[in-house]
mmCIF file of C-alpha atoms and ligand atoms in Angstrom:
data_model
loop_
_atom_site.group_PDB
_atom_site.id
_atom_site.type_symbol
_atom_site.label_atom_id
_atom_site.label_comp_id
_atom_site.label_asym_id
_atom_site.label_seq_id
_atom_site.Cartn_x
_atom_site.Cartn_y
_atom_site.Cartn_z
ATOM 1 C CA MET A 1 -24.607 -7.034 -5.809
ATOM 2 C CA THR A 2 -21.000 -8.210 -5.379
ATOM 3 C CA ARG A 3 -19.347 -5.563 -3.278
ATOM 4 C CA PRO A 4 -15.888 -6.648 -2.189
ATOM 5 C CA THR A 5 -15.351 -7.522 1.470
ATOM 6 C CA ASN A 6 -13.062 -4.519 1.693
ATOM 7 C CA ASP A 7 -15.096 -1.853 -0.115
ATOM 8 C CA THR A 8 -13.294 1.090 1.539
ATOM 9 C CA LEU A 9 -11.947 2.343 -1.798
ATOM 10 C CA LEU A 10 -15.363 2.357 -3.471
ATOM 11 C CA ARG A 11 -16.912 4.108 -0.477
ATOM 12 C CA ALA A 12 -14.216 6.795 -0.425
ATOM 13 C CA LEU A 13 -14.537 7.365 -4.194
ATOM 14 C CA LEU A 14 -18.250 7.968 -3.644
ATOM 15 C CA ARG A 15 -17.518 10.239 -0.653
ATOM 16 C CA GLU A 16 -19.144 7.896 1.850
ATOM 17 C CA PRO A 17 -17.623 7.758 5.356
ATOM 18 C CA THR A 18 -14.918 5.130 5.958
ATOM 19 C CA ASP A 19 -13.116 3.906 9.092
ATOM 20 C CA TYR A 20 -9.754 4.764 7.586
ATOM 21 C CA THR A 21 -8.305 6.268 4.390
ATOM 22 C CA PRO A 22 -7.991 3.606 1.669
ATOM 23 C CA LEU A 23 -4.940 3.555 -0.572
ATOM 24 C CA TRP A 24 -3.461 2.167 -3.724
ATOM 25 C CA LEU A 25 -0.405 3.361 -5.660
ATOM 26 C CA MET A 26 -0.123 4.300 -9.313
ATOM 27 C CA ARG A 27 2.130 1.648 -10.953
ATOM 28 C CA GLN A 28 1.909 -0.461 -7.793
ATOM 29 C CA ALA A 29 2.790 -3.533 -9.865
ATOM 30 C CA GLY A 30 6.103 -2.716 -11.467
ATOM 31 C CA ARG A 31 9.858 -2.748 -11.588
ATOM 32 C CA TYR A 32 10.485 -1.706 -7.964
ATOM 33 C CA LEU A 33 9.304 -5.226 -7.012
ATOM 34 C CA PRO A 34 11.901 -7.992 -7.580
ATOM 35 C CA GLU A 35 9.079 -10.513 -8.105
ATOM 36 C CA TYR A 36 7.747 -8.330 -10.971
ATOM 37 C CA ARG A 37 11.175 -8.305 -12.631
ATOM 38 C CA ALA A 38 11.305 -12.087 -12.287
ATOM 39 C CA SER A 39 7.845 -12.511 -13.889
ATOM 40 C CA ARG A 40 8.816 -10.181 -16.734
ATOM 41 C CA ALA A 41 11.983 -12.193 -17.378
ATOM 42 C CA THR A 42 9.938 -15.419 -17.491
ATOM 43 C CA ALA A 43 7.293 -13.909 -19.790
ATOM 44 C CA GLY A 44 9.906 -12.335 -22.096
ATOM 45 C CA SER A 45 8.809 -8.695 -22.157
ATOM 46 C CA PHE A 46 6.427 -6.164 -20.692
ATOM 47 C CA MET A 47 3.852 -6.642 -23.478
ATOM 48 C CA ASP A 48 4.071 -10.438 -23.035
ATOM 49 C CA LEU A 49 2.935 -9.859 -19.436
ATOM 50 C CA CYS A 50 0.020 -7.741 -20.659
ATOM 51 C CA ARG A 51 -1.062 -10.147 -23.427
ATOM 52 C CA ASN A 52 -1.238 -13.256 -21.235
ATOM 53 C CA ALA A 53 -4.064 -13.302 -18.681
ATOM 54 C CA ASP A 54 -2.168 -15.618 -16.304
ATOM 55 C CA PHE A 55 0.885 -13.358 -16.224
ATOM 56 C CA ALA A 56 -1.247 -10.212 -15.990
ATOM 57 C CA THR A 57 -3.059 -11.751 -13.022
ATOM 58 C CA GLU A 58 0.167 -12.840 -11.351
ATOM 59 C CA VAL A 59 1.753 -9.379 -11.499
ATOM 60 C CA THR A 60 -1.481 -7.545 -10.593
ATOM 61 C CA LEU A 61 -1.627 -9.525 -7.348
ATOM 62 C CA GLN A 62 2.070 -9.187 -6.428
ATOM 63 C CA PRO A 63 1.818 -5.836 -4.600
ATOM 64 C CA LEU A 64 -1.311 -7.047 -2.751
ATOM 65 C CA GLU A 65 0.550 -10.076 -1.471
ATOM 66 C CA ARG A 66 3.227 -7.836 0.001
ATOM 67 C CA PHE A 67 1.161 -4.920 1.295
ATOM 68 C CA PRO A 68 -2.450 -4.603 2.583
ATOM 69 C CA LEU A 69 -3.477 -2.270 -0.260
ATOM 70 C CA ASP A 70 -7.160 -1.397 -0.664
ATOM 71 C CA ALA A 71 -7.412 -1.940 -4.433
ATOM 72 C CA ALA A 72 -5.913 -3.820 -7.346
ATOM 73 C CA ILE A 73 -5.336 -2.096 -10.685
ATOM 74 C CA LEU A 74 -5.457 -3.970 -13.957
ATOM 75 C CA PHE A 75 -1.963 -4.732 -15.209
ATOM 76 C CA SER A 76 -1.868 -3.340 -18.740
ATOM 77 C CA ASP A 77 -0.891 -0.101 -20.452
ATOM 78 C CA ILE A 78 -2.671 2.921 -21.916
ATOM 79 C CA LEU A 79 -0.952 2.295 -25.271
ATOM 80 C CA THR A 80 -2.862 -0.936 -25.935
ATOM 81 C CA VAL A 81 -5.514 1.304 -27.540
ATOM 82 C CA PRO A 82 -3.447 2.921 -30.332
ATOM 83 C CA ASP A 83 -1.791 -0.470 -30.851
ATOM 84 C CA ALA A 84 -5.255 -1.934 -31.513
ATOM 85 C CA MET A 85 -5.813 0.904 -34.021
ATOM 86 C CA GLY A 86 -2.883 -0.491 -36.011
ATOM 87 C CA LEU A 87 -0.089 1.931 -35.089
ATOM 88 C CA GLY A 88 2.396 -0.816 -34.192
ATOM 89 C CA LEU A 89 3.493 -0.509 -30.544
ATOM 90 C CA SER A 90 6.838 -1.720 -29.268
ATOM 91 C CA PHE A 91 8.771 -1.182 -26.043
ATOM 92 C CA ALA A 92 12.529 -1.119 -26.601
ATOM 93 C CA GLU A 93 14.354 -2.189 -23.408
ATOM 94 C CA GLY A 94 15.100 0.901 -21.310
ATOM 95 C CA GLU A 95 13.791 3.299 -23.976
ATOM 96 C CA GLY A 96 10.049 3.589 -23.473
ATOM 97 C CA PRO A 97 7.276 3.111 -26.033
ATOM 98 C CA ARG A 98 7.566 3.519 -29.815
ATOM 99 C CA PHE A 99 4.975 3.442 -32.587
ATOM 100 C CA ALA A 100 6.031 2.125 -36.009
ATOM 101 C CA ARG A 101 3.344 4.136 -37.830
ATOM 102 C CA PRO A 102 2.778 7.475 -36.089
ATOM 103 C CA LEU A 103 0.021 9.734 -37.475
ATOM 104 C CA ARG A 104 1.903 12.313 -39.520
ATOM 105 C CA ASP A 105 -0.243 13.065 -42.587
ATOM 106 C CA GLU A 106 -3.843 13.835 -43.406
ATOM 107 C CA ALA A 107 -4.471 10.522 -45.187
ATOM 108 C CA ALA A 108 -3.344 8.475 -42.173
ATOM 109 C CA ILE A 109 -5.425 10.639 -39.836
ATOM 110 C CA ARG A 110 -8.538 10.378 -42.014
ATOM 111 C CA ALA A 111 -8.113 6.585 -42.146
ATOM 112 C CA LEU A 112 -8.097 6.269 -38.325
ATOM 113 C CA GLU A 113 -11.055 4.306 -36.980
ATOM 114 C CA VAL A 114 -12.412 3.220 -33.614
ATOM 115 C CA ALA A 115 -10.314 0.233 -32.504
ATOM 116 C CA PRO A 116 -12.084 -3.104 -33.029
ATOM 117 C CA MET A 117 -12.742 -4.328 -29.479
ATOM 118 C CA GLU A 118 -11.735 -7.916 -30.460
ATOM 119 C CA LYS A 119 -8.155 -6.690 -30.729
ATOM 120 C CA LEU A 120 -8.384 -5.769 -27.050
ATOM 121 C CA ASP A 121 -9.888 -9.079 -25.929
ATOM 122 C CA TYR A 122 -6.618 -9.909 -24.178
ATOM 123 C CA VAL A 123 -7.214 -6.935 -21.864
ATOM 124 C CA PHE A 124 -10.818 -7.954 -21.119
ATOM 125 C CA ASN A 125 -9.706 -11.549 -20.510
ATOM 126 C CA ALA A 126 -7.109 -10.235 -18.061
ATOM 127 C CA VAL A 127 -9.780 -8.186 -16.246
ATOM 128 C CA ALA A 128 -11.989 -11.289 -15.866
ATOM 129 C CA ALA A 129 -9.083 -13.489 -14.754
ATOM 130 C CA ILE A 130 -7.889 -10.912 -12.177
ATOM 131 C CA ARG A 131 -11.405 -10.521 -10.748
ATOM 132 C CA LYS A 132 -11.654 -14.263 -10.360
ATOM 133 C CA ALA A 133 -8.235 -14.536 -8.683
ATOM 134 C CA LEU A 134 -8.981 -11.595 -6.369
ATOM 135 C CA GLY A 135 -12.034 -13.320 -5.013
ATOM 136 C CA ASN A 136 -13.897 -10.646 -3.168
ATOM 137 C CA ARG A 137 -10.895 -9.178 -1.371
ATOM 138 C CA VAL A 138 -10.602 -5.663 -2.763
ATOM 139 C CA PRO A 139 -12.025 -3.854 -5.810
ATOM 140 C CA LEU A 140 -10.360 -3.937 -9.217
ATOM 141 C CA ILE A 141 -9.665 -0.623 -10.969
ATOM 142 C CA GLY A 142 -9.740 -0.509 -14.773
ATOM 143 C CA PHE A 143 -8.172 2.336 -16.748
ATOM 144 C CA SER A 144 -7.455 4.027 -20.033
ATOM 145 C CA GLY A 145 -5.384 6.928 -21.317
ATOM 146 C CA SER A 146 -7.236 10.162 -22.079
ATOM 147 C CA PRO A 147 -7.943 10.882 -25.758
ATOM 148 C CA PHE A 148 -5.401 13.729 -25.710
ATOM 149 C CA THR A 149 -2.652 11.749 -23.966
ATOM 150 C CA LEU A 150 -3.132 8.852 -26.391
ATOM 151 C CA ALA A 151 -2.982 11.334 -29.285
ATOM 152 C CA CYS A 152 0.379 12.618 -27.977
ATOM 153 C CA TYR A 153 1.922 9.160 -28.408
ATOM 154 C CA MET A 154 0.032 8.492 -31.666
ATOM 155 C CA ILE A 155 1.321 11.676 -33.296
ATOM 156 C CA GLU A 156 4.789 11.977 -31.718
ATOM 157 C CA GLY A 157 5.327 8.222 -32.109
ATOM 158 C CA ARG A 158 7.138 8.152 -28.744
ATOM 159 C CA GLY A 159 7.632 10.276 -25.640
ATOM 160 C CA SER A 160 8.565 13.905 -26.289
ATOM 161 C CA ASP A 161 10.176 16.933 -24.615
ATOM 162 C CA ASP A 162 8.340 19.620 -26.558
ATOM 163 C CA PHE A 163 5.389 17.839 -28.246
ATOM 164 C CA ARG A 164 6.076 19.747 -31.433
ATOM 165 C CA HIS A 165 4.230 17.373 -33.752
ATOM 166 C CA ILE A 166 0.936 17.301 -31.844
ATOM 167 C CA LYS A 167 1.084 21.016 -31.021
ATOM 168 C CA GLY A 168 2.008 21.754 -34.641
ATOM 169 C CA LEU A 169 -1.148 19.943 -35.737
ATOM 170 C CA MET A 170 -3.221 21.662 -33.037
ATOM 171 C CA TYR A 171 -2.157 25.138 -34.184
ATOM 172 C CA SER A 172 -2.248 24.461 -37.956
ATOM 173 C CA ARG A 173 -4.994 21.851 -38.480
ATOM 174 C CA PRO A 174 -7.165 21.724 -35.358
ATOM 175 C CA ASP A 175 -9.843 19.930 -37.420
ATOM 176 C CA LEU A 176 -7.531 16.947 -37.910
ATOM 177 C CA LEU A 177 -6.610 16.802 -34.223
ATOM 178 C CA HIS A 178 -10.318 16.939 -33.348
ATOM 179 C CA HIS A 179 -10.904 13.976 -35.661
ATOM 180 C CA ILE A 180 -8.246 11.902 -33.839
ATOM 181 C CA LEU A 181 -9.634 12.925 -30.434
ATOM 182 C CA ASP A 182 -13.178 12.033 -31.472
ATOM 183 C CA VAL A 183 -12.091 8.551 -32.594
ATOM 184 C CA ASN A 184 -10.076 8.133 -29.396
ATOM 185 C CA ALA A 185 -12.950 9.211 -27.155
ATOM 186 C CA ARG A 186 -15.350 6.781 -28.824
ATOM 187 C CA THR A 187 -12.781 3.985 -28.533
ATOM 188 C CA VAL A 188 -11.968 4.725 -24.887
ATOM 189 C CA THR A 189 -15.665 4.811 -23.954
ATOM 190 C CA GLU A 190 -16.206 1.345 -25.452
ATOM 191 C CA TYR A 191 -12.934 0.088 -23.994
ATOM 192 C CA LEU A 192 -13.840 1.188 -20.450
ATOM 193 C CA ASN A 193 -17.371 -0.170 -20.798
ATOM 194 C CA GLN A 194 -15.952 -3.556 -21.806
ATOM 195 C CA GLN A 195 -13.596 -3.472 -18.805
ATOM 196 C CA ILE A 196 -16.621 -2.764 -16.585
ATOM 197 C CA GLU A 197 -18.590 -5.611 -18.225
ATOM 198 C CA HIS A 198 -15.690 -7.945 -17.504
ATOM 199 C CA GLY A 199 -15.376 -6.936 -13.856
ATOM 200 C CA ALA A 200 -13.670 -3.566 -13.335
ATOM 201 C CA GLN A 201 -15.364 -1.919 -10.315
ATOM 202 C CA ALA A 202 -13.986 1.619 -10.791
ATOM 203 C CA VAL A 203 -12.256 3.221 -13.779
ATOM 204 C CA MET A 204 -9.585 5.883 -14.067
ATOM 205 C CA VAL A 205 -8.643 8.047 -17.057
ATOM 206 C CA PHE A 206 -4.936 8.984 -17.143
ATOM 207 C CA ASP A 207 -4.370 12.362 -18.780
ATOM 208 C CA THR A 208 -0.616 12.393 -18.322
ATOM 209 C CA TRP A 209 0.007 15.182 -20.844
ATOM 210 C CA GLY A 210 -3.023 17.513 -20.586
ATOM 211 C CA GLY A 211 -0.867 19.754 -18.381
ATOM 212 C CA ILE A 212 1.339 20.781 -21.353
ATOM 213 C CA LEU A 213 -1.567 22.818 -22.771
ATOM 214 C CA SER A 214 -2.739 26.402 -22.222
ATOM 215 C CA GLY A 215 -6.052 26.730 -20.377
ATOM 216 C CA PRO A 216 -8.223 27.232 -23.484
ATOM 217 C CA ALA A 217 -6.417 24.433 -25.352
ATOM 218 C CA TYR A 218 -6.816 22.098 -22.356
ATOM 219 C CA ARG A 219 -10.570 22.696 -22.304
ATOM 220 C CA GLU A 220 -10.951 22.259 -26.065
ATOM 221 C CA PHE A 221 -8.580 19.366 -26.766
ATOM 222 C CA SER A 222 -8.373 17.358 -23.556
ATOM 223 C CA LEU A 223 -11.173 18.097 -21.099
ATOM 224 C CA GLU A 224 -14.017 18.097 -23.648
ATOM 225 C CA TYR A 225 -13.146 14.544 -24.725
ATOM 226 C CA MET A 226 -12.852 13.317 -21.145
ATOM 227 C CA ARG A 227 -16.280 14.846 -20.526
ATOM 228 C CA ARG A 228 -17.690 12.729 -23.370
ATOM 229 C CA ILE A 229 -16.148 9.627 -21.820
ATOM 230 C CA VAL A 230 -17.627 10.404 -18.394
ATOM 231 C CA ALA A 231 -21.017 10.862 -20.094
ATOM 232 C CA GLY A 232 -20.697 7.592 -22.045
ATOM 233 C CA VAL A 233 -19.285 5.223 -19.451
ATOM 234 C CA LYS A 234 -21.694 2.809 -17.710
ATOM 235 C CA ARG A 235 -21.912 4.265 -14.231
ATOM 236 C CA GLU A 236 -23.744 1.280 -12.786
ATOM 237 C CA HIS A 237 -23.089 -2.415 -13.239
ATOM 238 C CA ASN A 238 -24.880 -5.313 -11.518
ATOM 239 C CA GLY A 239 -26.605 -2.786 -9.276
ATOM 240 C CA GLU A 240 -23.328 -1.223 -8.071
ATOM 241 C CA ARG A 241 -22.154 2.285 -8.852
ATOM 242 C CA VAL A 242 -18.900 2.339 -10.867
ATOM 243 C CA PRO A 243 -16.902 5.440 -9.872
ATOM 244 C CA VAL A 244 -14.968 7.329 -12.567
ATOM 245 C CA VAL A 245 -11.685 9.066 -11.686
ATOM 246 C CA LEU A 246 -10.058 11.733 -13.881
ATOM 247 C CA PHE A 247 -6.364 12.563 -13.496
ATOM 248 C CA THR A 248 -4.619 15.338 -15.411
ATOM 249 C CA LYS A 249 -0.972 15.603 -14.410
ATOM 250 C CA GLY A 250 -0.243 19.322 -14.086
ATOM 251 C CA GLY A 251 -3.993 20.032 -14.093
ATOM 252 C CA GLY A 252 -4.263 21.563 -10.605
ATOM 253 C CA GLN A 253 -5.538 24.890 -11.937
ATOM 254 C CA TRP A 254 -8.460 23.250 -13.795
ATOM 255 C CA LEU A 255 -9.948 21.160 -10.999
ATOM 256 C CA THR A 256 -13.318 22.933 -11.023
ATOM 257 C CA ASP A 257 -13.646 22.397 -14.797
ATOM 258 C CA MET A 258 -12.717 18.758 -14.296
ATOM 259 C CA ALA A 259 -15.321 18.323 -11.548
ATOM 260 C CA ASP A 260 -17.904 19.868 -13.913
ATOM 261 C CA THR A 261 -17.581 16.807 -16.185
ATOM 262 C CA GLY A 262 -19.676 14.861 -13.667
ATOM 263 C CA CYS A 263 -16.884 12.447 -12.694
ATOM 264 C CA ASP A 264 -16.815 11.003 -9.166
ATOM 265 C CA SER A 265 -13.219 11.701 -8.253
ATOM 266 C CA LEU A 266 -10.150 13.704 -9.273
ATOM 267 C CA GLY A 267 -6.558 12.522 -9.082
ATOM 268 C CA LEU A 268 -4.124 15.186 -7.841
ATOM 269 C CA ASP A 269 -0.427 15.361 -8.609
ATOM 270 C CA TRP A 270 1.935 16.333 -5.766
ATOM 271 C CA THR A 271 2.110 20.021 -6.744
ATOM 272 C CA VAL A 272 -1.528 20.571 -5.723
ATOM 273 C CA ASP A 273 -2.393 21.803 -2.216
ATOM 274 C CA PRO A 274 -5.104 19.391 -0.980
ATOM 275 C CA ALA A 275 -6.917 22.010 1.140
ATOM 276 C CA GLN A 276 -7.060 24.408 -1.823
ATOM 277 C CA ALA A 277 -8.278 21.588 -4.078
ATOM 278 C CA ARG A 278 -11.047 20.781 -1.590
ATOM 279 C CA ALA A 279 -12.015 24.455 -1.356
ATOM 280 C CA LEU A 280 -12.272 24.619 -5.169
ATOM 281 C CA VAL A 281 -14.381 21.521 -5.758
ATOM 282 C CA GLY A 282 -16.358 21.520 -2.496
ATOM 283 C CA SER A 283 -18.041 18.209 -1.775
ATOM 284 C CA ARG A 284 -18.789 17.412 -5.419
ATOM 285 C CA VAL A 285 -15.991 14.886 -5.949
ATOM 286 C CA ALA A 286 -13.616 12.665 -4.022
ATOM 287 C CA LEU A 287 -9.900 13.456 -4.231
ATOM 288 C CA GLN A 288 -7.130 10.952 -4.842
ATOM 289 C CA GLY A 289 -3.457 11.597 -4.166
ATOM 290 C CA ASN A 290 -0.969 13.087 -3.819
ATOM 291 C CA MET A 291 2.367 12.254 -2.189
ATOM 292 C CA ASP A 292 5.484 12.993 -4.236
ATOM 293 C CA PRO A 293 6.645 9.574 -5.496
ATOM 294 C CA ILE A 294 10.259 10.627 -4.997
ATOM 295 C CA SER A 295 9.654 11.141 -1.264
ATOM 296 C CA LEU A 296 9.678 7.324 -1.087
ATOM 297 C CA MET A 297 13.397 7.426 -1.831
ATOM 298 C CA GLY A 298 14.273 8.787 1.636
ATOM 299 C CA SER A 299 14.579 7.161 5.059
ATOM 300 C CA ALA A 300 11.742 5.202 6.688
ATOM 301 C CA GLU A 301 11.281 8.069 9.190
ATOM 302 C CA GLY A 302 11.096 10.575 6.330
ATOM 303 C CA VAL A 303 8.501 8.471 4.519
ATOM 304 C CA ALA A 304 6.397 8.175 7.696
ATOM 305 C CA ALA A 305 6.553 11.933 8.334
ATOM 306 C CA GLU A 306 5.654 12.852 4.752
ATOM 307 C CA THR A 307 2.794 10.333 4.721
ATOM 308 C CA ARG A 308 1.337 11.867 7.891
ATOM 309 C CA ARG A 309 1.708 15.371 6.435
ATOM 310 C CA VAL A 310 -0.204 14.415 3.275
ATOM 311 C CA LEU A 311 -2.983 12.694 5.260
ATOM 312 C CA GLU A 312 -3.379 15.727 7.504
ATOM 313 C CA ALA A 313 -3.409 18.085 4.512
ATOM 314 C CA PHE A 314 -6.499 16.265 3.185
ATOM 315 C CA GLY A 315 -8.083 16.158 6.645
ATOM 316 C CA PRO A 316 -10.464 13.504 7.986
ATOM 317 C CA ALA A 317 -13.500 14.506 5.886
ATOM 318 C CA PRO A 318 -14.896 11.732 3.656
ATOM 319 C CA GLY A 319 -13.751 11.465 0.077
ATOM 320 C CA HIS A 320 -9.997 10.953 0.172
ATOM 321 C CA VAL A 321 -8.184 8.033 -1.451
ATOM 322 C CA PHE A 322 -4.497 8.091 -0.595
ATOM 323 C CA ASN A 323 -2.173 7.675 -3.581
ATOM 324 C CA LEU A 324 1.049 9.061 -4.989
ATOM 325 C CA GLY A 325 0.947 12.154 -7.181
ATOM 326 C CA HIS A 326 2.276 10.076 -10.112
ATOM 327 C CA GLY A 327 3.567 6.557 -10.733
ATOM 328 C CA ILE A 328 5.934 4.932 -8.259
ATOM 329 C CA SER A 329 9.595 5.051 -9.333
ATOM 330 C CA GLN A 330 11.396 1.828 -10.222
ATOM 331 C CA HIS A 331 14.098 2.903 -7.745
ATOM 332 C CA THR A 332 11.729 2.819 -4.735
ATOM 333 C CA PRO A 333 12.805 0.529 -1.883
ATOM 334 C CA PRO A 334 9.832 -1.817 -1.248
ATOM 335 C CA GLU A 335 10.432 -1.486 2.538
ATOM 336 C CA ASN A 336 9.450 2.176 2.267
ATOM 337 C CA VAL A 337 6.159 1.215 0.607
ATOM 338 C CA ALA A 338 5.440 -1.029 3.617
ATOM 339 C CA VAL A 339 5.993 1.988 5.901
ATOM 340 C CA LEU A 340 3.722 4.176 3.770
ATOM 341 C CA VAL A 341 0.868 1.656 3.749
ATOM 342 C CA ASP A 342 1.095 1.078 7.490
ATOM 343 C CA VAL A 343 1.148 4.799 8.319
ATOM 344 C CA VAL A 344 -1.821 5.570 6.010
ATOM 345 C CA HIS A 345 -3.945 2.913 7.676
ATOM 346 C CA ARG A 346 -2.971 3.634 11.285
ATOM 347 C CA HIS A 347 -2.701 7.423 11.194
ATOM 348 C CA SER A 348 -5.940 7.908 9.244
ATOM 349 C CA ARG A 349 -7.809 5.843 11.857
ATOM 350 C CA ALA A 350 -6.218 7.923 14.619
ATOM 351 C CA LEU A 351 -7.241 11.175 12.865
ATOM 352 C CA ARG A 352 -10.879 10.034 12.888
ATOM 353 C CA THR A 353 -11.071 9.579 16.675
HETATM 354 O O1 CP3 B 401 -0.589 1.239 -12.132
HETATM 355 C C1 CP3 B 401 -0.403 0.037 -12.396
HETATM 356 O O2 CP3 B 401 0.268 -0.733 -11.669
HETATM 357 C C2 CP3 B 401 -1.088 -0.545 -13.606
HETATM 358 C C3 CP3 B 401 -0.347 -0.629 -14.800
HETATM 359 C C4 CP3 B 401 -0.009 0.587 -15.646
HETATM 360 C C5 CP3 B 401 1.139 0.589 -16.477
HETATM 361 N N1 CP3 B 401 1.113 1.708 -17.244
HETATM 362 C C6 CP3 B 401 2.159 -0.478 -16.521
HETATM 363 C C7 CP3 B 401 3.475 -0.183 -17.097
HETATM 364 C C8 CP3 B 401 -0.695 1.775 -15.888
HETATM 365 C C9 CP3 B 401 -1.954 2.316 -15.223
HETATM 366 C C10 CP3 B 401 0.024 2.469 -16.911
HETATM 367 C C11 CP3 B 401 -0.405 3.754 -17.473
HETATM 368 C C12 CP3 B 401 0.466 4.480 -18.403
HETATM 369 N N2 CP3 B 401 1.300 3.967 -19.361
HETATM 370 C C13 CP3 B 401 0.517 5.887 -18.505
HETATM 371 C C14 CP3 B 401 -0.327 6.851 -17.705
HETATM 372 C C15 CP3 B 401 0.127 7.008 -16.325
HETATM 373 C C16 CP3 B 401 1.418 7.752 -16.189
HETATM 374 O O3 CP3 B 401 2.408 7.114 -15.789
HETATM 375 O O4 CP3 B 401 1.429 8.957 -16.449
HETATM 376 C C17 CP3 B 401 1.438 6.212 -19.516
HETATM 377 C C18 CP3 B 401 1.837 7.596 -19.966
HETATM 378 C C19 CP3 B 401 1.917 4.994 -20.056
HETATM 379 C C20 CP3 B 401 2.849 4.809 -21.203
HETATM 380 C C21 CP3 B 401 4.058 4.076 -20.826
HETATM 381 N N3 CP3 B 401 4.098 2.752 -20.466
HETATM 382 C C22 CP3 B 401 5.371 4.577 -20.786
HETATM 383 C C23 CP3 B 401 5.771 6.006 -21.109
HETATM 384 C C24 CP3 B 401 6.200 3.526 -20.393
HETATM 385 C C25 CP3 B 401 7.688 3.542 -20.322
HETATM 386 C C26 CP3 B 401 8.197 4.297 -19.173
HETATM 387 C C27 CP3 B 401 8.411 3.371 -18.021
HETATM 388 O O5 CP3 B 401 7.996 3.692 -16.916
HETATM 389 O O6 CP3 B 401 9.059 2.354 -18.290
HETATM 390 C C28 CP3 B 401 5.373 2.398 -20.142
HETATM 391 C C29 CP3 B 401 5.802 1.062 -19.678
HETATM 392 C C30 CP3 B 401 5.106 0.482 -18.488
HETATM 393 N N4 CP3 B 401 3.765 0.504 -18.256
HETATM 394 C C31 CP3 B 401 5.719 -0.258 -17.439
HETATM 395 C C32 CP3 B 401 4.706 -0.687 -16.576
HETATM 396 C C33 CP3 B 401 4.851 -1.564 -15.344
HETATM 397 C C34 CP3 B 401 7.202 -0.587 -17.346
HETATM 398 C C35 CP3 B 401 7.473 -1.706 -18.290
HETATM 399 C C36 CP3 B 401 8.642 -2.538 -17.895
HETATM 400 O O7 CP3 B 401 9.753 -2.198 -18.313
HETATM 401 O O8 CP3 B 401 8.436 -3.529 -17.173
#
């Protein structure tokens, strides 16, 4: 009904032919942009940007004003969800996220409930405000963390090197971990459906930590809950298909299992060989990725060469969305992003003729 004027991203996610390879960048609105740092200083903090629809809109649009990107992504965070469950999120300057009340005992775990969606209204208001400000330029991507990745932060209470608390629970009381994951999956399904209702035109599930698991544990504790989300998310809204993207960092060896969930597209980190990924999943899903974000730290010539290499590795067949293999570093020179965007657009057109 309301396809954006530039619908290249949506077409590529659905494996329809496109004139060129569309691109967006994970964390495209962020600290590598001086205008983002200025907005954050005005707002006060990162969460103040997320909680105010005007600020969230402003920073979502910043990368699009600089570069002709093919999508916007909601400015928010995956940790809004456990915060809405009452765990008490804070971001200490330069230290990453912290939860005041991590899940460390059976009583707290048993008391966990699906987050009341009203507590996430600020996210849905941001989605609606961004859609309005975007006009019909490019599609808006909504997102959530995976149930397992959210559980990592909920149980560890912060980032971790060894994930000993969540793995301890997984090996000693798998029933309790399954309870958390079940609550998370039901919350994430509702959360993504509300984002879609408010205007998100594609959704992505970030499974940043699924790759720390063994194969059987990945299938049981991460993939199964993403499968439930794929099954429960509204795949059509206002007569338009809403593509679902799954991304497990470090999940390259499980791509066929991931495609079996019925999702539309898989995100690849930079360690995955695109031709091998395509051979594994066939034409079932689109692929999104996968340039090493740190390659953007080099010279302009180096960035151009690496961008061409990644495009050629995916080949000209339909169903590729260019992206980085993980979030862009705050140390990235914005000029190199301009080179990347230009080379993706021009070289992918050239490869098609
Ligand atoms: O991609 C985008 O531009 C949209 C916004 C977005 C953010 N976080 C903004 C953000 C998205 C999609 C996320 C997802 C997210 N958040 C993930 C999954 C993706 C991934 O990176 O693996 C995870 C694990 C988080 C949790 C999180 N948020 C951490 C660990 C941190 C601190 C580390 C860091 O990079 O500072 C954040 C903070 C955060 N989320 C920032 C931004 C722009 C930086 C905040 C700031 O200091 O301004």
